[in-house]
XYZ file of C-alpha atoms in Angstrom:
591
model
C 76.482 55.629 139.240
C 75.716 58.067 136.412
C 77.835 61.055 135.488
C 76.795 64.726 135.454
C 79.131 67.240 133.830
C 78.839 70.903 134.795
C 79.944 72.897 131.768
C 81.594 75.549 133.921
C 82.460 76.439 137.521
C 79.422 76.215 139.854
C 77.767 79.393 141.090
C 78.613 80.257 144.688
C 75.941 79.087 147.105
C 74.178 76.905 144.532
C 72.720 73.553 145.660
C 73.021 72.141 142.139
C 75.872 69.728 142.906
C 74.069 68.450 146.029
C 70.856 67.949 144.067
C 72.629 65.985 141.354
C 74.386 63.746 143.878
C 71.038 63.061 145.581
C 69.847 61.752 142.202
C 72.766 59.325 141.995
C 75.121 61.321 139.758
C 78.865 61.595 140.075
C 79.431 65.318 139.469
C 82.379 66.515 137.401
C 83.172 70.156 136.673
C 84.656 71.412 133.385
C 86.717 74.463 134.286
C 86.813 75.512 130.625
C 84.822 74.492 127.485
C 87.566 72.232 126.131
C 87.280 69.987 129.170
C 83.666 68.999 128.369
C 84.729 66.531 125.691
C 87.451 65.200 128.005
C 84.923 64.422 130.723
C 82.603 62.897 128.104
C 85.317 60.554 126.955
C 86.187 59.596 130.540
C 82.622 58.591 131.449
C 81.905 54.852 131.237
C 80.125 53.869 128.021
C 77.232 52.160 129.877
C 76.392 55.166 132.075
C 73.599 57.706 131.741
C 75.120 61.113 131.183
C 73.990 64.630 132.040
C 75.255 67.979 130.769
C 74.307 70.844 133.085
C 74.712 74.606 132.798
C 76.197 75.623 136.186
C 73.838 78.630 136.331
C 70.774 76.342 136.403
C 68.152 77.043 139.064
C 65.249 74.666 139.581
C 63.583 71.968 141.610
C 65.256 68.642 142.198
C 62.230 66.826 140.853
C 62.457 68.821 137.609
C 66.009 67.485 137.229
C 64.786 63.970 138.021
C 62.124 64.137 135.308
C 64.644 65.162 132.661
C 67.592 63.018 133.702
C 66.238 59.801 135.245
C 63.215 58.705 133.212
C 64.202 55.366 131.589
C 61.459 55.546 128.976
C 63.264 58.155 126.893
C 66.630 58.212 125.155
C 67.161 61.860 126.033
C 65.523 64.464 128.251
C 66.004 68.223 128.373
C 65.200 71.315 130.388
C 66.595 74.827 130.023
C 70.307 74.354 130.700
C 69.962 70.576 131.229
C 70.401 67.550 128.967
C 70.290 63.890 129.990
C 71.142 61.042 127.598
C 71.168 57.245 127.706
C 74.237 55.251 126.582
C 72.505 54.656 123.244
C 71.863 58.344 122.619
C 75.428 59.283 123.628
C 76.711 57.788 120.399
C 75.091 60.686 118.528
C 77.026 63.341 120.473
C 80.015 64.839 118.623
C 83.315 63.663 120.218
C 84.736 67.191 120.238
C 81.769 68.807 122.009
C 82.738 72.079 123.688
C 79.359 73.798 124.021
C 76.652 73.540 126.631
C 73.500 71.441 126.902
C 71.622 73.418 124.227
C 74.321 72.790 121.606
C 74.408 69.107 122.535
C 70.614 68.851 122.248
C 70.757 70.462 118.810
C 73.357 67.876 117.719
C 71.195 65.009 119.011
C 68.091 66.235 117.183
C 70.106 66.682 114.014
C 71.121 63.022 114.366
C 67.466 61.959 114.679
C 67.346 61.414 118.468
C 63.980 62.427 119.948
C 64.356 64.550 123.083
C 61.744 64.393 125.815
C 60.916 67.729 127.425
C 58.800 67.015 130.505
C 55.845 69.155 131.474
C 56.793 70.862 134.727
C 53.564 72.527 135.825
C 54.439 74.586 138.899
C 58.017 73.290 139.052
C 60.831 75.685 138.159
C 63.681 75.049 135.720
C 65.551 78.034 134.302
C 68.954 79.540 133.571
C 68.917 83.100 134.951
C 70.637 85.734 132.858
C 71.775 87.893 135.777
C 71.810 88.062 139.578
C 68.396 89.704 139.782
C 66.816 86.968 137.688
C 68.614 84.371 139.779
C 67.152 85.673 143.018
C 63.676 85.710 141.467
C 64.124 82.108 140.307
C 65.333 80.995 143.734
C 62.293 82.663 145.308
C 60.031 80.827 142.856
C 61.687 77.509 143.783
C 61.191 78.194 147.483
C 57.512 79.038 146.916
C 56.653 75.599 145.490
C 56.853 72.412 147.569
C 58.864 70.040 145.404
C 57.789 66.963 147.382
C 54.094 67.840 147.246
C 54.268 68.145 143.462
C 56.105 64.834 143.258
C 53.446 63.108 145.364
C 50.614 64.549 143.287
C 52.261 63.471 140.034
C 52.586 59.922 141.401
C 48.836 59.497 141.067
C 47.537 58.327 137.696
C 46.028 61.130 135.654
C 42.901 59.110 134.778
C 41.502 56.801 137.398
C 38.167 55.627 138.652
C 36.169 57.206 141.476
C 37.031 54.534 144.046
C 40.753 54.682 143.312
C 40.889 58.475 143.228
C 38.952 59.169 146.423
C 39.245 55.997 148.492
C 42.759 54.698 147.731
C 45.105 57.310 146.251
C 44.803 59.826 149.141
C 46.890 57.438 151.303
C 48.462 54.974 148.840
C 50.726 57.744 147.475
C 52.302 58.017 150.936
C 52.699 54.250 151.014
C 54.492 54.580 147.653
C 56.843 57.183 149.150
C 57.468 54.922 152.154
C 58.403 52.102 149.769
C 60.705 54.377 147.769
C 62.582 55.524 150.854
C 63.191 51.904 151.850
C 64.495 50.872 148.454
C 61.500 48.747 147.473
C 60.792 48.420 143.738
C 57.440 48.499 141.941
C 57.936 44.874 140.914
C 58.235 43.847 144.558
C 55.021 45.711 145.407
C 53.284 44.151 142.396
C 54.327 40.700 143.585
C 53.076 41.489 147.109
C 49.724 42.505 145.579
C 49.547 39.188 143.723
C 50.380 37.160 146.825
C 47.755 39.049 148.848
C 45.103 38.356 146.204
C 46.034 34.659 146.080
C 45.718 34.462 149.879
C 42.321 36.160 149.526
C 41.297 33.549 146.969
C 42.440 30.812 149.357
C 40.347 32.307 152.166
C 37.319 32.468 149.859
C 37.890 28.831 148.940
C 37.309 27.755 152.560
C 33.579 28.274 152.092
C 33.275 29.643 155.646
C 31.866 33.047 156.534
C 35.105 34.086 158.245
C 36.926 33.114 155.071
C 34.646 35.248 152.894
C 34.999 38.275 155.191
C 38.785 37.895 155.328
C 38.885 37.441 151.562
C 37.016 40.707 151.030
C 39.408 42.619 153.280
C 42.476 41.086 151.649
C 41.135 41.818 148.166
C 40.906 45.517 149.035
C 44.426 45.358 150.502
C 45.643 43.753 147.258
C 44.098 46.588 145.269
C 45.757 49.196 147.470
C 49.098 47.557 146.723
C 48.126 47.420 143.040
C 47.630 51.183 143.044
C 50.828 51.670 145.033
C 53.094 49.902 142.542
C 52.197 52.296 139.731
C 52.450 55.309 142.038
C 55.858 54.117 143.186
C 56.960 53.812 139.552
C 55.849 57.369 138.843
C 57.150 58.772 142.145
C 60.622 57.325 141.719
C 60.627 56.969 137.887
C 61.216 53.226 138.237
C 59.637 52.297 134.932
C 60.670 48.974 133.389
C 59.602 46.557 130.678
C 59.211 43.741 133.186
C 57.231 45.962 135.552
C 54.761 46.947 132.855
C 54.162 43.290 132.003
C 53.821 42.201 135.642
C 51.453 45.073 136.450
C 49.195 44.309 133.490
C 49.080 40.513 133.602
C 48.969 40.142 137.389
C 45.741 42.163 137.484
C 44.043 39.523 135.367
C 45.690 36.644 137.238
C 44.496 38.038 140.573
C 40.934 38.583 139.420
C 40.502 35.196 137.779
C 42.219 33.353 140.654
C 39.739 35.042 142.974
C 36.822 33.885 140.781
C 38.138 30.336 141.116
C 38.442 30.739 144.904
C 34.826 31.910 145.146
C 33.638 28.968 143.027
C 35.559 26.506 145.200
C 34.210 28.144 148.358
C 30.638 27.903 147.118
C 31.073 24.189 146.371
C 32.649 23.502 149.771
C 30.471 25.702 151.935
C 26.975 25.379 150.524
C 27.429 22.750 147.782
C 26.445 25.413 145.251
C 27.971 24.958 141.802
C 28.782 28.432 140.466
C 31.615 27.492 138.106
C 29.468 28.418 135.111
C 28.936 31.891 136.598
C 32.662 32.248 137.321
C 33.490 31.281 133.742
C 30.775 33.609 132.456
C 32.303 36.487 134.447
C 35.740 35.772 132.997
C 34.260 35.648 129.477
C 32.418 38.922 130.019
C 35.404 40.812 131.420
C 37.754 39.567 128.706
C 35.265 40.442 125.948
C 34.739 43.908 127.475
C 38.444 44.600 127.574
C 38.850 43.278 124.043
C 36.265 45.809 122.857
C 38.277 48.590 124.495
C 41.639 47.399 123.210
C 40.447 46.674 119.678
C 38.627 50.009 119.346
C 41.671 51.928 120.542
C 43.963 49.976 118.215
C 41.662 50.715 115.270
C 41.840 54.421 116.152
C 45.647 54.401 116.058
C 47.180 57.248 114.033
C 43.890 59.160 113.949
C 43.510 62.744 114.983
C 40.684 64.116 117.072
C 37.289 62.803 116.007
C 34.537 65.251 115.107
C 31.563 62.926 115.671
C 28.501 64.114 117.556
C 29.214 61.499 120.210
C 32.689 62.909 120.824
C 31.281 66.445 120.951
C 28.652 65.356 123.486
C 31.337 63.665 125.564
C 33.399 66.866 125.575
C 30.373 68.891 126.728
C 29.672 66.390 129.520
C 33.287 66.680 130.658
C 32.613 70.322 131.488
C 30.281 69.160 134.266
C 32.533 67.543 136.863
C 29.981 65.100 138.287
C 29.336 63.523 134.869
C 33.023 62.653 134.514
C 32.975 60.570 137.690
C 29.568 59.093 136.899
C 30.772 57.890 133.502
C 33.990 56.504 134.970
C 31.939 54.526 137.490
C 29.479 53.235 134.884
C 32.251 51.458 132.973
C 33.083 49.489 136.150
C 36.887 49.977 136.168
C 39.073 47.719 138.244
C 38.769 49.759 141.460
C 34.970 49.803 141.455
C 34.871 46.178 140.327
C 37.143 44.906 143.068
C 35.370 46.980 145.727
C 32.037 45.537 144.568
C 33.391 41.980 144.630
C 35.002 42.478 148.058
C 31.859 43.872 149.709
C 29.589 41.253 148.175
C 31.978 38.442 149.139
C 32.000 39.546 152.768
C 28.259 40.261 153.022
C 26.534 37.773 150.699
C 27.210 34.490 148.872
C 29.403 33.638 145.862
C 26.314 33.149 143.699
C 25.003 36.621 144.495
C 28.481 38.053 143.992
C 28.775 36.593 140.504
C 25.208 37.492 139.503
C 25.636 41.138 140.521
C 29.034 41.249 138.803
C 27.570 39.817 135.587
C 24.668 42.303 135.590
C 26.925 45.289 136.315
C 29.508 44.104 133.803
C 26.884 43.628 131.103
C 25.517 47.148 131.628
C 29.068 48.549 131.475
C 29.780 46.552 128.303
C 26.608 47.831 126.635
C 27.432 51.419 127.581
C 31.013 51.379 126.338
C 30.296 49.378 123.187
C 27.395 51.636 122.191
C 29.577 54.707 122.570
C 32.342 53.183 120.498
C 29.927 52.160 117.763
C 28.545 55.698 117.544
C 32.040 57.153 117.369
C 33.075 54.662 114.670
C 30.314 55.699 112.252
C 32.036 59.043 111.614
C 35.632 57.853 111.380
C 37.820 57.685 108.338
C 39.325 54.519 106.892
C 41.946 52.938 109.143
C 45.635 53.101 108.470
C 47.573 49.989 107.464
C 49.229 49.854 110.893
C 45.875 50.056 112.679
C 44.399 47.352 110.433
C 47.335 45.047 111.169
C 46.926 45.658 114.890
C 43.251 44.709 114.801
C 44.074 41.648 112.717
C 46.682 40.554 115.291
C 44.097 40.930 118.067
C 41.801 38.449 116.292
C 44.333 35.667 117.082
C 43.431 33.839 113.888
C 45.247 30.601 113.074
C 46.028 28.477 110.005
C 42.411 27.593 109.143
C 41.260 31.210 109.047
C 44.384 32.228 107.143
C 43.769 29.543 104.541
C 40.181 30.665 104.138
C 41.277 34.291 103.819
C 43.769 33.435 101.081
C 41.221 31.410 99.120
C 38.448 34.008 99.491
C 40.523 37.157 99.059
C 39.049 37.991 95.605
C 35.527 37.889 97.145
C 33.972 41.400 96.973
C 32.572 42.444 100.359
C 30.686 45.567 101.459
C 32.278 47.732 104.217
C 30.376 46.212 107.165
C 30.564 42.615 105.928
C 33.532 41.484 108.027
C 31.941 41.941 111.486
C 28.585 40.697 110.169
C 30.140 37.469 108.875
C 32.126 37.031 112.101
C 28.956 37.498 114.140
C 27.123 34.979 111.973
C 29.878 32.388 112.393
C 29.909 32.890 116.181
C 26.106 32.639 116.354
C 26.172 29.355 114.363
C 28.712 27.633 116.616
C 27.153 28.878 119.861
C 23.602 27.945 118.820
C 24.697 24.496 117.659
C 26.699 23.830 120.832
C 23.658 24.835 122.872
C 20.878 23.112 120.930
C 22.408 20.000 119.345
C 22.117 16.717 121.303
C 25.037 16.347 123.705
C 27.786 14.327 122.030
C 26.304 14.662 118.533
C 28.676 15.486 115.655
C 26.751 18.647 114.652
C 29.007 21.121 116.527
C 31.960 19.909 114.415
C 30.591 21.121 111.054
C 29.342 24.234 112.846
C 32.931 24.863 113.948
C 34.055 24.395 110.340
C 31.457 26.994 109.278
C 32.792 29.261 112.015
C 36.372 28.878 110.709
C 35.126 29.584 107.168
C 33.364 32.738 108.370
C 36.556 33.830 110.109
C 38.396 33.398 106.814
C 35.778 35.460 104.977
C 36.007 38.214 107.579
C 39.792 38.346 107.200
C 39.822 38.191 103.398
C 40.448 41.913 103.097
C 42.328 44.482 105.233
C 40.405 45.373 108.373
C 39.976 49.063 107.588
C 36.172 49.288 107.863
C 34.568 51.582 110.452
C 33.453 48.692 112.701
C 35.999 46.005 111.839
C 37.346 46.375 115.397
C 34.356 44.222 116.469
C 36.034 41.087 115.078
C 38.297 40.361 118.089
C 35.495 40.579 120.697
C 33.183 38.494 118.467
C 35.860 35.806 118.208
C 36.525 35.899 121.977
C 32.822 35.426 122.735
C 32.473 32.609 120.210
C 35.508 30.660 121.411
C 35.057 31.105 125.152
C 31.279 30.706 124.875
C 31.576 27.389 123.012
C 33.843 26.013 125.705
C 31.480 27.235 128.434
C 28.329 25.817 126.826
C 29.770 22.388 126.076
C 31.307 22.037 129.539
C 28.140 23.222 131.298
C 25.943 20.789 129.355
C 27.955 17.787 130.571
C 26.657 18.339 134.135
C 29.698 16.435 135.355
C 31.969 17.388 138.244
C 35.255 18.654 136.894
C 34.096 19.739 133.428
C 33.500 23.398 134.262
C 36.699 23.768 136.375
C 38.661 22.280 133.435
C 36.944 24.696 131.051
C 37.740 27.544 133.467
C 41.412 26.593 133.358
C 41.398 26.453 129.566
C 39.745 29.870 129.194
C 42.136 31.320 131.777
C 45.104 30.126 129.694
C 43.541 31.589 126.551
C 42.762 34.887 128.304
C 46.397 35.173 129.367
C 47.472 34.645 125.767
C 45.056 37.280 124.503
C 45.992 39.850 127.155
C 49.671 39.233 126.444
C 48.981 40.003 122.787
C 47.291 43.255 123.774
C 50.105 44.433 126.003
C 52.754 43.663 123.422
C 50.931 45.772 120.861
C 50.219 48.585 123.313
C 53.878 48.565 124.360
C 54.910 49.249 120.778
C 56.656 45.915 120.271
C 54.175 44.371 117.834
C 52.094 41.209 117.935
C 53.392 37.839 119.211
C 55.456 35.844 116.706
C 53.473 34.118 114.003
C 54.709 30.701 115.034
C 53.164 31.133 118.489
C 49.691 31.854 117.072
C 50.018 28.835 114.789
C 51.325 26.626 117.620
C 48.233 27.274 119.765
C 45.908 26.812 116.794
C 44.196 30.192 116.531
C 40.702 30.777 117.893
C 39.026 28.836 115.080
C 41.385 25.848 115.362
C 40.901 25.561 119.109
C 37.128 25.831 118.755
C 37.133 23.016 116.204
C 39.343 20.893 118.467
C 37.011 21.351 121.453
C 33.950 20.375 119.380
C 35.752 17.255 118.103
C 36.569 16.300 121.713
C 32.925 16.824 122.675
C 31.740 14.630 119.788
C 34.186 11.873 120.758
C 33.558 11.762 124.516
C 30.162 13.290 125.249
C 28.018 10.700 123.502
C 25.765 8.149 125.207
C 28.694 6.113 126.523
C 29.191 8.258 129.594
C 32.863 8.952 128.796
C 32.815 12.523 130.048
C 36.131 12.001 131.805
C 37.764 11.868 128.401
C 36.316 15.266 127.553
C 37.541 16.678 130.883
C 40.979 15.205 130.215
C 41.022 16.794 126.734
C 40.145 20.244 128.121
C 42.748 19.933 130.872
C 45.435 18.779 128.482
C 44.691 21.579 126.054
C 44.804 24.120 128.916
C 48.168 22.823 130.172
C 49.749 22.765 126.705
C 48.544 26.266 125.782
C 49.534 27.702 129.160
C 53.016 26.172 128.926
C 53.659 27.398 125.369
C 52.378 30.954 125.842
C 53.935 31.417 129.293
C 57.386 30.317 128.205
C 57.331 32.576 125.144
C 55.802 35.470 127.082
C 58.382 35.323 129.869
C 61.207 34.993 127.349
C 59.960 38.049 125.484
C 59.266 40.366 128.425
C 62.595 39.783 130.130
C 64.483 40.311 126.878
C 65.772 43.627 125.556
C 63.094 43.778 122.848
C 60.537 45.440 125.090
C 60.853 49.131 125.974
C 60.528 50.589 129.456
C 56.889 51.606 129.703
C 54.138 52.033 132.245
C 50.431 51.958 131.555
C 48.893 55.433 131.819
C 45.709 54.593 129.945
C 42.187 54.182 131.223
C 41.765 51.834 134.178
C 40.812 48.309 133.164
């Protein structure tokens, strides 16, 4: 129970006390100004606290936005102030004024106060009886619940989510809220539904594929519902943000594995290489988005011609939805996968997904490149963020230290990274299977990574380094495993890349959540992208020669996947359930 203190006797006929109790507040009334500090001192130190002007008139949801949002230390409306236990320490102990005086004291102490945008909602302190009646009429004219339901829907979403899911999922979110369900419970239900869908797809039977498609759509509806429930009931949490973000990837990649297993069981069609290629493509695409946005941190509005053209296109409503569909966000992607699973074969599903994903990647990357050409030098914080996204280990760091005096032109870093990736991928593809040539190619790749990191990543296109490194590392694993043509090699490679993808997405969500990159020891412990690539090429040289010892290579990939998954999962879970992470919820573009 939280405490709300009315700074004076309530107005006759006002519903303010009832509204506050409906929000979970224990209401106390200060009959005179001196009693405000007394009630403050009597409130438990671990409670949220609200100071309310008794003349306040407004919607209950307006009060909820100011007083109950866990993402902010303090929230304010006219005549209303809500504070967390941490922010309460900045309040003067002898406070006798109202919410406005308390807010002034908090801001003077450096506490940032959130003032929510209300739109059509009303929140005011009338000066006289006439103004009060006008305010009450304005409250009655706006449906508080309708506004709350509309605001539960994400401001930027894809076409499929906006028009085919959100019109009813918001009511499902309200149903969940009224029954005390939490977003984390809905997120977990979405994961379980997707895993059951993957299991149905793994049967290889037509009924299994049809059921899998239906369940995948149901999983996505629940995925939309969890975020809408968080916004509807302001149930934001650090754990919820992590579960929502990482479970999306876990569901998608588990479903890829289910399709690959189903193809092998039903029609003896080996599509593991396509499944791994789809995972590589999606991870690289998202890395482009994350790295570009991180590089643009702390920048103001861009004035490039590309940005101006985008703004003009936004004035035509149909182009907004067309461009949101082109990038193949999660709603469109899952709908495409579900329909193709039910109506076609896993091979066709993966081929269409790869073609559509490649077109989306080309579209988004081209736009980001054009925008980057007109941007200023990056800030130190942005450069550090991009560097953290590269996931570079001890070998690249050593090379960077040794080569730091090397003068490089502005675009040299991504060019050298691209060259190193091309060398290792071409060698893994063309060298005789089991030959030692990929090992020195991996050394060259590590050297190129060091060169690319030898100076701060402040160039206009330095954000390309993380996706180049993802493609090089994942691609090397895919090529070497596919060339073995041995049962078990590609599934083992799929497991390894899945573990790496989890690590890389976890890095992204830590940075986006404002908590910084993973600890340095974790990156060193899992070897960095260049160290892992070298290790995989050494394993290939040892076990893929003419002796037919491919099982050793499969064992090496499996062992590496298990070790990396164990290390990153333990650290990730420890971090996200700790107090280091703030209460957040993703409101960015759909992934």
